[in-house]
Amino acid sequence: MKPKVFLTREIPPAVVAHLREHTELTMNSEDRVLTAAEVIAGLRGHDALLCNITDPIGAEIMDAVPGLRVIANFGVGFNNIDVAAATARKIPVTNTPGVLTEATADIAFALLLATARRLGEGERLVRSRQWTGWNPMQMLGADVTGATLGLLGFGRIGKAMAKRARAFDLKVIYWNRTRLSAAEEQSMEVTYRPFDEVVAASDFLSLHVAYNKDTHHLVSERQLSAMKSTAIIINTARGPVIDEKALVRALAARRIGGAGLDVFEKEPALEPELYTLDNAVVVPHLGSATIGTRTKMGMLAAQNLLAVCSGQRPPHCVNPQIYG
Ligand code: DGY
């Protein structure tokens, strides 16, 4: 018997076709986030939930669908799911690491360049038809080549960012909970520095930590005040890793040079000033947004849920302790 899967929102067609072949699929075909009540109504009678990072999945959903065997998240981040509640109910929660590393590092580096070279402002000027021609002093940005890039978090995406930085002759310093071996640091041409030193020494500071209670507001007033007045901060991790109100104050007072942001504390809303501050480049959570990447994410989510439904351990389980 094929497992019954409830999918909360449309994902790339190749994944939907794959799911239709291997499962009995029910899919929300409306292009919107479902309420918890709607998720419960859709999920009843199903074995597996395939959800998105915008779906809050709490204990009430798990308790309302007692036959639920797996929660497969379409995303590497899983802070939308109450993993402790799932673990207490012995429900495996899975995610999709690895496949979105390069696409996310691309966006992080694109934001670094766009913010340094004022591409958002420049594009707005041209489109406004107010551009009066080349001007030797117009929109002078920050030099990228030879600058110092600080990475807070040095997992897959941080490392992919370091690789891109090498091509631009950036000097890369990093902080991570676990330090690499000397040989790894040497081969990646990166230098470990304590957290506060990375914050203070960076011309570009890019965030690559997972979001959890320890990384909530990892960058707040204190860190922003310690940054160089010309420094640019890049966030492609999760919005609440930065205290967005403190960031707006720092940007408005020009206490830092700029911010390139793909993620926000209360998506899709931004702190109101972020809509107008010229020294911020803001894009709508595009880190993994390529058709190839999203297809791989979906295939991995399907692989995870099919494994659980056939009695196996899924390749990417975020609460492996349920397996003892
Ligand atoms: C993730 O997978 O966590 C990303 O934020 C989605 O782009």
mmCIF file with all atom_site columns, N, CA and C in Angstrom, residues 99-164:
data_model
loop_
_atom_site.group_PDB
_atom_site.id
_atom_site.type_symbol
_atom_site.label_atom_id
_atom_site.label_alt_id
_atom_site.label_comp_id
_atom_site.label_asym_id
_atom_site.label_entity_id
_atom_site.label_seq_id
_atom_site.pdbx_PDB_ins_code
_atom_site.Cartn_x
_atom_site.Cartn_y
_atom_site.Cartn_z
_atom_site.occupancy
_atom_site.B_iso_or_equiv
_atom_site.pdbx_formal_charge
_atom_site.auth_seq_id
_atom_site.auth_comp_id
_atom_site.auth_asym_id
_atom_site.auth_atom_id
_atom_site.pdbx_PDB_model_num
ATOM 1   N N  . VAL A 1 99  ? 21.610 20.105 -0.243  1.00 0.00 ? 99  VAL A N  1
ATOM 2   C CA . VAL A 1 99  ? 21.219 20.412 -1.628  1.00 0.00 ? 99  VAL A CA 1
ATOM 3   C C  . VAL A 1 99  ? 21.037 21.919 -1.894  1.00 0.00 ? 99  VAL A C  1
ATOM 4   N N  . LEU A 1 100 ? 20.889 22.710 -0.843  1.00 0.00 ? 100 LEU A N  1
ATOM 5   C CA . LEU A 1 100 ? 20.706 24.151 -1.081  1.00 0.00 ? 100 LEU A CA 1
ATOM 6   C C  . LEU A 1 100 ? 21.925 24.980 -0.699  1.00 0.00 ? 100 LEU A C  1
ATOM 7   N N  . THR A 1 101 ? 23.027 24.303 -0.414  1.00 0.00 ? 101 THR A N  1
ATOM 8   C CA . THR A 1 101 ? 24.232 25.003 0.036   1.00 0.00 ? 101 THR A CA 1
ATOM 9   C C  . THR A 1 101 ? 24.718 26.029 -0.995  1.00 0.00 ? 101 THR A C  1
ATOM 10  N N  . GLU A 1 102 ? 24.894 25.583 -2.231  1.00 0.00 ? 102 GLU A N  1
ATOM 11  C CA . GLU A 1 102 ? 25.505 26.474 -3.236  1.00 0.00 ? 102 GLU A CA 1
ATOM 12  C C  . GLU A 1 102 ? 24.566 27.629 -3.577  1.00 0.00 ? 102 GLU A C  1
ATOM 13  N N  . ALA A 1 103 ? 23.282 27.323 -3.742  1.00 0.00 ? 103 ALA A N  1
ATOM 14  C CA . ALA A 1 103 ? 22.328 28.391 -4.098  1.00 0.00 ? 103 ALA A CA 1
ATOM 15  C C  . ALA A 1 103 ? 22.272 29.450 -2.992  1.00 0.00 ? 103 ALA A C  1
ATOM 16  N N  . THR A 1 104 ? 22.321 29.009 -1.739  1.00 0.00 ? 104 THR A N  1
ATOM 17  C CA . THR A 1 104 ? 22.237 29.967 -0.634  1.00 0.00 ? 104 THR A CA 1
ATOM 18  C C  . THR A 1 104 ? 23.520 30.793 -0.542  1.00 0.00 ? 104 THR A C  1
ATOM 19  N N  . ALA A 1 105 ? 24.665 30.142 -0.746  1.00 0.00 ? 105 ALA A N  1
ATOM 20  C CA . ALA A 1 105 ? 25.926 30.905 -0.740  1.00 0.00 ? 105 ALA A CA 1
ATOM 21  C C  . ALA A 1 105 ? 25.943 31.897 -1.906  1.00 0.00 ? 105 ALA A C  1
ATOM 22  N N  . ASP A 1 106 ? 25.353 31.516 -3.032  1.00 0.00 ? 106 ASP A N  1
ATOM 23  C CA . ASP A 1 106 ? 25.273 32.455 -4.169  1.00 0.00 ? 106 ASP A CA 1
ATOM 24  C C  . ASP A 1 106 ? 24.516 33.721 -3.767  1.00 0.00 ? 106 ASP A C  1
ATOM 25  N N  . ILE A 1 107 ? 23.385 33.534 -3.099  1.00 0.00 ? 107 ILE A N  1
ATOM 26  C CA . ILE A 1 107 ? 22.589 34.708 -2.698  1.00 0.00 ? 107 ILE A CA 1
ATOM 27  C C  . ILE A 1 107 ? 23.352 35.538 -1.672  1.00 0.00 ? 107 ILE A C  1
ATOM 28  N N  . ALA A 1 108 ? 24.024 34.875 -0.741  1.00 0.00 ? 108 ALA A N  1
ATOM 29  C CA . ALA A 1 108 ? 24.794 35.617 0.269   1.00 0.00 ? 108 ALA A CA 1
ATOM 30  C C  . ALA A 1 108 ? 25.871 36.453 -0.418  1.00 0.00 ? 108 ALA A C  1
ATOM 31  N N  . PHE A 1 109 ? 26.554 35.850 -1.380  1.00 0.00 ? 109 PHE A N  1
ATOM 32  C CA . PHE A 1 109 ? 27.618 36.606 -2.044  1.00 0.00 ? 109 PHE A CA 1
ATOM 33  C C  . PHE A 1 109 ? 27.026 37.698 -2.944  1.00 0.00 ? 109 PHE A C  1
ATOM 34  N N  . ALA A 1 110 ? 25.899 37.388 -3.559  1.00 0.00 ? 110 ALA A N  1
ATOM 35  C CA . ALA A 1 110 ? 25.230 38.409 -4.387  1.00 0.00 ? 110 ALA A CA 1
ATOM 36  C C  . ALA A 1 110 ? 24.828 39.601 -3.520  1.00 0.00 ? 110 ALA A C  1
ATOM 37  N N  . LEU A 1 111 ? 24.341 39.340 -2.318  1.00 0.00 ? 111 LEU A N  1
ATOM 38  C CA . LEU A 1 111 ? 23.955 40.435 -1.421  1.00 0.00 ? 111 LEU A CA 1
ATOM 39  C C  . LEU A 1 111 ? 25.179 41.227 -0.978  1.00 0.00 ? 111 LEU A C  1
ATOM 40  N N  . LEU A 1 112 ? 26.282 40.514 -0.753  1.00 0.00 ? 112 LEU A N  1
ATOM 41  C CA . LEU A 1 112 ? 27.529 41.202 -0.370  1.00 0.00 ? 112 LEU A CA 1
ATOM 42  C C  . LEU A 1 112 ? 27.911 42.196 -1.473  1.00 0.00 ? 112 LEU A C  1
ATOM 43  N N  . LEU A 1 113 ? 27.923 41.723 -2.710  1.00 0.00 ? 113 LEU A N  1
ATOM 44  C CA . LEU A 1 113 ? 28.310 42.597 -3.824  1.00 0.00 ? 113 LEU A CA 1
ATOM 45  C C  . LEU A 1 113 ? 27.286 43.721 -4.027  1.00 0.00 ? 113 LEU A C  1
ATOM 46  N N  . ALA A 1 114 ? 26.012 43.344 -3.960  1.00 0.00 ? 114 ALA A N  1
ATOM 47  C CA . ALA A 1 114 ? 24.955 44.331 -4.225  1.00 0.00 ? 114 ALA A CA 1
ATOM 48  C C  . ALA A 1 114 ? 24.975 45.444 -3.184  1.00 0.00 ? 114 ALA A C  1
ATOM 49  N N  . THR A 1 115 ? 25.237 45.074 -1.922  1.00 0.00 ? 115 THR A N  1
ATOM 50  C CA . THR A 1 115 ? 25.227 46.091 -0.869  1.00 0.00 ? 115 THR A CA 1
ATOM 51  C C  . THR A 1 115 ? 26.496 46.937 -0.967  1.00 0.00 ? 115 THR A C  1
ATOM 52  N N  . ALA A 1 116 ? 27.634 46.262 -1.177  1.00 0.00 ? 116 ALA A N  1
ATOM 53  C CA . ALA A 1 116 ? 28.900 47.007 -1.278  1.00 0.00 ? 116 ALA A CA 1
ATOM 54  C C  . ALA A 1 116 ? 28.848 48.000 -2.432  1.00 0.00 ? 116 ALA A C  1
ATOM 55  N N  . ARG A 1 117 ? 28.284 47.573 -3.557  1.00 0.00 ? 117 ARG A N  1
ATOM 56  C CA . ARG A 1 117 ? 28.339 48.403 -4.765  1.00 0.00 ? 117 ARG A CA 1
ATOM 57  C C  . ARG A 1 117 ? 27.023 49.136 -5.049  1.00 0.00 ? 117 ARG A C  1
ATOM 58  N N  . ARG A 1 118 ? 26.129 49.126 -4.054  1.00 0.00 ? 118 ARG A N  1
ATOM 59  C CA . ARG A 1 118 ? 24.913 49.957 -4.060  1.00 0.00 ? 118 ARG A CA 1
ATOM 60  C C  . ARG A 1 118 ? 24.009 49.676 -5.275  1.00 0.00 ? 118 ARG A C  1
ATOM 61  N N  . LEU A 1 119 ? 23.876 48.393 -5.592  1.00 0.00 ? 119 LEU A N  1
ATOM 62  C CA . LEU A 1 119 ? 23.096 48.029 -6.782  1.00 0.00 ? 119 LEU A CA 1
ATOM 63  C C  . LEU A 1 119 ? 21.601 48.335 -6.640  1.00 0.00 ? 119 LEU A C  1
ATOM 64  N N  . GLY A 1 120 ? 21.079 48.170 -5.432  1.00 0.00 ? 120 GLY A N  1
ATOM 65  C CA . GLY A 1 120 ? 19.648 48.455 -5.221  1.00 0.00 ? 120 GLY A CA 1
ATOM 66  C C  . GLY A 1 120 ? 19.358 49.924 -5.487  1.00 0.00 ? 120 GLY A C  1
ATOM 67  N N  . GLU A 1 121 ? 20.175 50.775 -4.867  1.00 0.00 ? 121 GLU A N  1
ATOM 68  C CA . GLU A 1 121 ? 20.024 52.225 -5.068  1.00 0.00 ? 121 GLU A CA 1
ATOM 69  C C  . GLU A 1 121 ? 20.182 52.595 -6.537  1.00 0.00 ? 121 GLU A C  1
ATOM 70  N N  . GLY A 1 122 ? 21.199 52.001 -7.160  1.00 0.00 ? 122 GLY A N  1
ATOM 71  C CA . GLY A 1 122 ? 21.483 52.315 -8.561  1.00 0.00 ? 122 GLY A CA 1
ATOM 72  C C  . GLY A 1 122 ? 20.316 51.923 -9.454  1.00 0.00 ? 122 GLY A C  1
ATOM 73  N N  . GLU A 1 123 ? 19.773 50.759 -9.189  1.00 0.00 ? 123 GLU A N  1
ATOM 74  C CA . GLU A 1 123 ? 18.661 50.318 -10.026 1.00 0.00 ? 123 GLU A CA 1
ATOM 75  C C  . GLU A 1 123 ? 17.437 51.222 -9.819  1.00 0.00 ? 123 GLU A C  1
ATOM 76  N N  . ARG A 1 124 ? 17.212 51.588 -8.561  1.00 0.00 ? 124 ARG A N  1
ATOM 77  C CA . ARG A 1 124 ? 16.062 52.481 -8.299  1.00 0.00 ? 124 ARG A CA 1
ATOM 78  C C  . ARG A 1 124 ? 16.245 53.823 -9.015  1.00 0.00 ? 124 ARG A C  1
ATOM 79  N N  . LEU A 1 125 ? 17.489 54.321 -9.027  1.00 0.00 ? 125 LEU A N  1
ATOM 80  C CA . LEU A 1 125 ? 17.751 55.603 -9.688  1.00 0.00 ? 125 LEU A CA 1
ATOM 81  C C  . LEU A 1 125 ? 17.464 55.505 -11.186 1.00 0.00 ? 125 LEU A C  1
ATOM 82  N N  . VAL A 1 126 ? 17.977 54.465 -11.823 1.00 0.00 ? 126 VAL A N  1
ATOM 83  C CA . VAL A 1 126 ? 17.773 54.335 -13.272 1.00 0.00 ? 126 VAL A CA 1
ATOM 84  C C  . VAL A 1 126 ? 16.289 54.205 -13.585 1.00 0.00 ? 126 VAL A C  1
ATOM 85  N N  . ARG A 1 127 ? 15.608 53.341 -12.826 1.00 0.00 ? 127 ARG A N  1
ATOM 86  C CA . ARG A 1 127 ? 14.179 53.125 -13.101 1.00 0.00 ? 127 ARG A CA 1
ATOM 87  C C  . ARG A 1 127 ? 13.334 54.375 -12.827 1.00 0.00 ? 127 ARG A C  1
ATOM 88  N N  . SER A 1 128 ? 13.841 55.236 -11.938 1.00 0.00 ? 128 SER A N  1
ATOM 89  C CA . SER A 1 128 ? 13.072 56.463 -11.638 1.00 0.00 ? 128 SER A CA 1
ATOM 90  C C  . SER A 1 128 ? 13.215 57.497 -12.756 1.00 0.00 ? 128 SER A C  1
ATOM 91  N N  . ARG A 1 129 ? 14.102 57.217 -13.732 1.00 0.00 ? 129 ARG A N  1
ATOM 92  C CA . ARG A 1 129 ? 14.399 58.129 -14.850 1.00 0.00 ? 129 ARG A CA 1
ATOM 93  C C  . ARG A 1 129 ? 15.028 59.431 -14.383 1.00 0.00 ? 129 ARG A C  1
ATOM 94  N N  . GLN A 1 130 ? 15.629 59.400 -13.165 1.00 0.00 ? 130 GLN A N  1
ATOM 95  C CA . GLN A 1 130 ? 16.269 60.613 -12.643 1.00 0.00 ? 130 GLN A CA 1
ATOM 96  C C  . GLN A 1 130 ? 17.778 60.613 -12.881 1.00 0.00 ? 130 GLN A C  1
ATOM 97  N N  . TRP A 1 131 ? 18.301 59.554 -13.445 1.00 0.00 ? 131 TRP A N  1
ATOM 98  C CA . TRP A 1 131 ? 19.754 59.466 -13.638 1.00 0.00 ? 131 TRP A CA 1
ATOM 99  C C  . TRP A 1 131 ? 20.180 60.474 -14.689 1.00 0.00 ? 131 TRP A C  1
ATOM 100 N N  . THR A 1 132 ? 21.160 61.308 -14.330 1.00 0.00 ? 132 THR A N  1
ATOM 101 C CA . THR A 1 132 ? 21.555 62.390 -15.247 1.00 0.00 ? 132 THR A CA 1
ATOM 102 C C  . THR A 1 132 ? 22.867 62.098 -15.968 1.00 0.00 ? 132 THR A C  1
ATOM 103 N N  . GLY A 1 133 ? 23.427 60.894 -15.747 1.00 0.00 ? 133 GLY A N  1
ATOM 104 C CA . GLY A 1 133 ? 24.658 60.536 -16.459 1.00 0.00 ? 133 GLY A CA 1
ATOM 105 C C  . GLY A 1 133 ? 25.806 60.248 -15.520 1.00 0.00 ? 133 GLY A C  1
ATOM 106 N N  . TRP A 1 134 ? 26.897 59.742 -16.090 1.00 0.00 ? 134 TRP A N  1
ATOM 107 C CA . TRP A 1 134 ? 28.066 59.354 -15.292 1.00 0.00 ? 134 TRP A CA 1
ATOM 108 C C  . TRP A 1 134 ? 28.586 60.538 -14.493 1.00 0.00 ? 134 TRP A C  1
ATOM 109 N N  . ASN A 1 135 ? 28.974 60.255 -13.266 1.00 0.00 ? 135 ASN A N  1
ATOM 110 C CA . ASN A 1 135 ? 29.402 61.326 -12.372 1.00 0.00 ? 135 ASN A CA 1
ATOM 111 C C  . ASN A 1 135 ? 30.536 60.765 -11.532 1.00 0.00 ? 135 ASN A C  1
ATOM 112 N N  . PRO A 1 136 ? 31.685 61.420 -11.500 1.00 0.00 ? 136 PRO A N  1
ATOM 113 C CA . PRO A 1 136 ? 32.841 60.831 -10.810 1.00 0.00 ? 136 PRO A CA 1
ATOM 114 C C  . PRO A 1 136 ? 32.603 60.569 -9.324  1.00 0.00 ? 136 PRO A C  1
ATOM 115 N N  . MET A 1 137 ? 31.642 61.219 -8.716  1.00 0.00 ? 137 MET A N  1
ATOM 116 C CA . MET A 1 137 ? 31.425 61.041 -7.280  1.00 0.00 ? 137 MET A CA 1
ATOM 117 C C  . MET A 1 137 ? 30.089 60.358 -6.965  1.00 0.00 ? 137 MET A C  1
ATOM 118 N N  . GLN A 1 138 ? 29.493 59.750 -7.986  1.00 0.00 ? 138 GLN A N  1
ATOM 119 C CA . GLN A 1 138 ? 28.159 59.187 -7.751  1.00 0.00 ? 138 GLN A CA 1
ATOM 120 C C  . GLN A 1 138 ? 28.214 57.763 -7.187  1.00 0.00 ? 138 GLN A C  1
ATOM 121 N N  . MET A 1 139 ? 27.458 57.541 -6.162  1.00 0.00 ? 139 MET A N  1
ATOM 122 C CA . MET A 1 139 ? 27.261 56.196 -5.591  1.00 0.00 ? 139 MET A CA 1
ATOM 123 C C  . MET A 1 139 ? 28.558 55.428 -5.417  1.00 0.00 ? 139 MET A C  1
ATOM 124 N N  . LEU A 1 140 ? 29.473 56.045 -4.731  1.00 0.00 ? 140 LEU A N  1
ATOM 125 C CA . LEU A 1 140 ? 30.747 55.356 -4.500  1.00 0.00 ? 140 LEU A CA 1
ATOM 126 C C  . LEU A 1 140 ? 30.517 54.290 -3.428  1.00 0.00 ? 140 LEU A C  1
ATOM 127 N N  . GLY A 1 141 ? 30.897 53.080 -3.749  1.00 0.00 ? 141 GLY A N  1
ATOM 128 C CA . GLY A 1 141 ? 30.633 51.976 -2.829  1.00 0.00 ? 141 GLY A CA 1
ATOM 129 C C  . GLY A 1 141 ? 31.878 51.541 -2.085  1.00 0.00 ? 141 GLY A C  1
ATOM 130 N N  . ALA A 1 142 ? 31.789 50.343 -1.509  1.00 0.00 ? 142 ALA A N  1
ATOM 131 C CA . ALA A 1 142 ? 32.904 49.796 -0.734  1.00 0.00 ? 142 ALA A CA 1
ATOM 132 C C  . ALA A 1 142 ? 33.704 48.836 -1.607  1.00 0.00 ? 142 ALA A C  1
ATOM 133 N N  . ASP A 1 143 ? 35.029 48.850 -1.426  1.00 0.00 ? 143 ASP A N  1
ATOM 134 C CA . ASP A 1 143 ? 35.869 47.883 -2.152  1.00 0.00 ? 143 ASP A CA 1
ATOM 135 C C  . ASP A 1 143 ? 35.652 46.490 -1.584  1.00 0.00 ? 143 ASP A C  1
ATOM 136 N N  . VAL A 1 144 ? 35.566 45.531 -2.480  1.00 0.00 ? 144 VAL A N  1
ATOM 137 C CA . VAL A 1 144 ? 35.395 44.141 -2.047  1.00 0.00 ? 144 VAL A CA 1
ATOM 138 C C  . VAL A 1 144 ? 36.749 43.428 -2.042  1.00 0.00 ? 144 VAL A C  1
ATOM 139 N N  . THR A 1 145 ? 37.462 43.530 -3.149  1.00 0.00 ? 145 THR A N  1
ATOM 140 C CA . THR A 1 145 ? 38.759 42.845 -3.257  1.00 0.00 ? 145 THR A CA 1
ATOM 141 C C  . THR A 1 145 ? 39.682 43.251 -2.110  1.00 0.00 ? 145 THR A C  1
ATOM 142 N N  . GLY A 1 146 ? 40.222 42.244 -1.438  1.00 0.00 ? 146 GLY A N  1
ATOM 143 C CA . GLY A 1 146 ? 41.187 42.519 -0.383  1.00 0.00 ? 146 GLY A CA 1
ATOM 144 C C  . GLY A 1 146 ? 40.577 42.826 0.980   1.00 0.00 ? 146 GLY A C  1
ATOM 145 N N  . ALA A 1 147 ? 39.255 42.942 1.061   1.00 0.00 ? 147 ALA A N  1
ATOM 146 C CA . ALA A 1 147 ? 38.614 43.251 2.346   1.00 0.00 ? 147 ALA A CA 1
ATOM 147 C C  . ALA A 1 147 ? 38.551 41.990 3.220   1.00 0.00 ? 147 ALA A C  1
ATOM 148 N N  . THR A 1 148 ? 38.103 42.172 4.460   1.00 0.00 ? 148 THR A N  1
ATOM 149 C CA . THR A 1 148 ? 37.991 41.038 5.390   1.00 0.00 ? 148 THR A CA 1
ATOM 150 C C  . THR A 1 148 ? 36.536 40.601 5.488   1.00 0.00 ? 148 THR A C  1
ATOM 151 N N  . LEU A 1 149 ? 36.320 39.323 5.197   1.00 0.00 ? 149 LEU A N  1
ATOM 152 C CA . LEU A 1 149 ? 34.978 38.735 5.343   1.00 0.00 ? 149 LEU A CA 1
ATOM 153 C C  . LEU A 1 149 ? 34.957 37.903 6.617   1.00 0.00 ? 149 LEU A C  1
ATOM 154 N N  . GLY A 1 150 ? 34.042 38.236 7.520   1.00 0.00 ? 150 GLY A N  1
ATOM 155 C CA . GLY A 1 150 ? 33.872 37.453 8.748   1.00 0.00 ? 150 GLY A CA 1
ATOM 156 C C  . GLY A 1 150 ? 32.658 36.559 8.606   1.00 0.00 ? 150 GLY A C  1
ATOM 157 N N  . LEU A 1 151 ? 32.812 35.309 8.983   1.00 0.00 ? 151 LEU A N  1
ATOM 158 C CA . LEU A 1 151 ? 31.695 34.372 8.902   1.00 0.00 ? 151 LEU A CA 1
ATOM 159 C C  . LEU A 1 151 ? 31.325 33.930 10.306  1.00 0.00 ? 151 LEU A C  1
ATOM 160 N N  . LEU A 1 152 ? 30.083 34.145 10.678  1.00 0.00 ? 152 LEU A N  1
ATOM 161 C CA . LEU A 1 152 ? 29.599 33.642 11.967  1.00 0.00 ? 152 LEU A CA 1
ATOM 162 C C  . LEU A 1 152 ? 28.836 32.367 11.654  1.00 0.00 ? 152 LEU A C  1
ATOM 163 N N  . GLY A 1 153 ? 29.425 31.237 11.998  1.00 0.00 ? 153 GLY A N  1
ATOM 164 C CA . GLY A 1 153 ? 28.887 29.932 11.604  1.00 0.00 ? 153 GLY A CA 1
ATOM 165 C C  . GLY A 1 153 ? 29.705 29.439 10.422  1.00 0.00 ? 153 GLY A C  1
ATOM 166 N N  . PHE A 1 154 ? 30.190 28.214 10.542  1.00 0.00 ? 154 PHE A N  1
ATOM 167 C CA . PHE A 1 154 ? 31.050 27.710 9.462   1.00 0.00 ? 154 PHE A CA 1
ATOM 168 C C  . PHE A 1 154 ? 30.678 26.273 9.130   1.00 0.00 ? 154 PHE A C  1
ATOM 169 N N  . GLY A 1 155 ? 29.386 26.090 8.835   1.00 0.00 ? 155 GLY A N  1
ATOM 170 C CA . GLY A 1 155 ? 28.916 24.792 8.342   1.00 0.00 ? 155 GLY A CA 1
ATOM 171 C C  . GLY A 1 155 ? 29.016 24.790 6.821   1.00 0.00 ? 155 GLY A C  1
ATOM 172 N N  . ARG A 1 156 ? 28.148 24.007 6.197   1.00 0.00 ? 156 ARG A N  1
ATOM 173 C CA . ARG A 1 156 ? 28.214 23.865 4.737   1.00 0.00 ? 156 ARG A CA 1
ATOM 174 C C  . ARG A 1 156 ? 28.142 25.203 4.010   1.00 0.00 ? 156 ARG A C  1
ATOM 175 N N  . ILE A 1 157 ? 27.166 26.042 4.401   1.00 0.00 ? 157 ILE A N  1
ATOM 176 C CA . ILE A 1 157 ? 26.958 27.285 3.642   1.00 0.00 ? 157 ILE A CA 1
ATOM 177 C C  . ILE A 1 157 ? 28.081 28.285 3.933   1.00 0.00 ? 157 ILE A C  1
ATOM 178 N N  . GLY A 1 158 ? 28.529 28.346 5.178   1.00 0.00 ? 158 GLY A N  1
ATOM 179 C CA . GLY A 1 158 ? 29.663 29.213 5.514   1.00 0.00 ? 158 GLY A CA 1
ATOM 180 C C  . GLY A 1 158 ? 30.893 28.827 4.697   1.00 0.00 ? 158 GLY A C  1
ATOM 181 N N  . LYS A 1 159 ? 31.117 27.534 4.576   1.00 0.00 ? 159 LYS A N  1
ATOM 182 C CA . LYS A 1 159 ? 32.286 27.068 3.805   1.00 0.00 ? 159 LYS A CA 1
ATOM 183 C C  . LYS A 1 159 ? 32.136 27.419 2.312   1.00 0.00 ? 159 LYS A C  1
ATOM 184 N N  . ALA A 1 160 ? 30.923 27.279 1.796   1.00 0.00 ? 160 ALA A N  1
ATOM 185 C CA . ALA A 1 160 ? 30.690 27.627 0.385   1.00 0.00 ? 160 ALA A CA 1
ATOM 186 C C  . ALA A 1 160 ? 30.891 29.130 0.164   1.00 0.00 ? 160 ALA A C  1
ATOM 187 N N  . MET A 1 161 ? 30.566 29.903 1.177   1.00 0.00 ? 161 MET A N  1
ATOM 188 C CA . MET A 1 161 ? 30.786 31.361 1.105   1.00 0.00 ? 161 MET A CA 1
ATOM 189 C C  . MET A 1 161 ? 32.290 31.645 1.083   1.00 0.00 ? 161 MET A C  1
ATOM 190 N N  . ALA A 1 162 ? 33.043 30.926 1.907   1.00 0.00 ? 162 ALA A N  1
ATOM 191 C CA . ALA A 1 162 ? 34.505 31.115 1.964   1.00 0.00 ? 162 ALA A CA 1
ATOM 192 C C  . ALA A 1 162 ? 35.129 30.789 0.611   1.00 0.00 ? 162 ALA A C  1
ATOM 193 N N  . LYS A 1 163 ? 34.580 29.752 -0.029  1.00 0.00 ? 163 LYS A N  1
ATOM 194 C CA . LYS A 1 163 ? 35.108 29.362 -1.342  1.00 0.00 ? 163 LYS A CA 1
ATOM 195 C C  . LYS A 1 163 ? 34.912 30.501 -2.360  1.00 0.00 ? 163 LYS A C  1
ATOM 196 N N  . ARG A 1 164 ? 33.725 31.097 -2.343  1.00 0.00 ? 164 ARG A N  1
ATOM 197 C CA . ARG A 1 164 ? 33.477 32.228 -3.243  1.00 0.00 ? 164 ARG A CA 1
ATOM 198 C C  . ARG A 1 164 ? 34.393 33.398 -2.902  1.00 0.00 ? 164 ARG A C  1
#
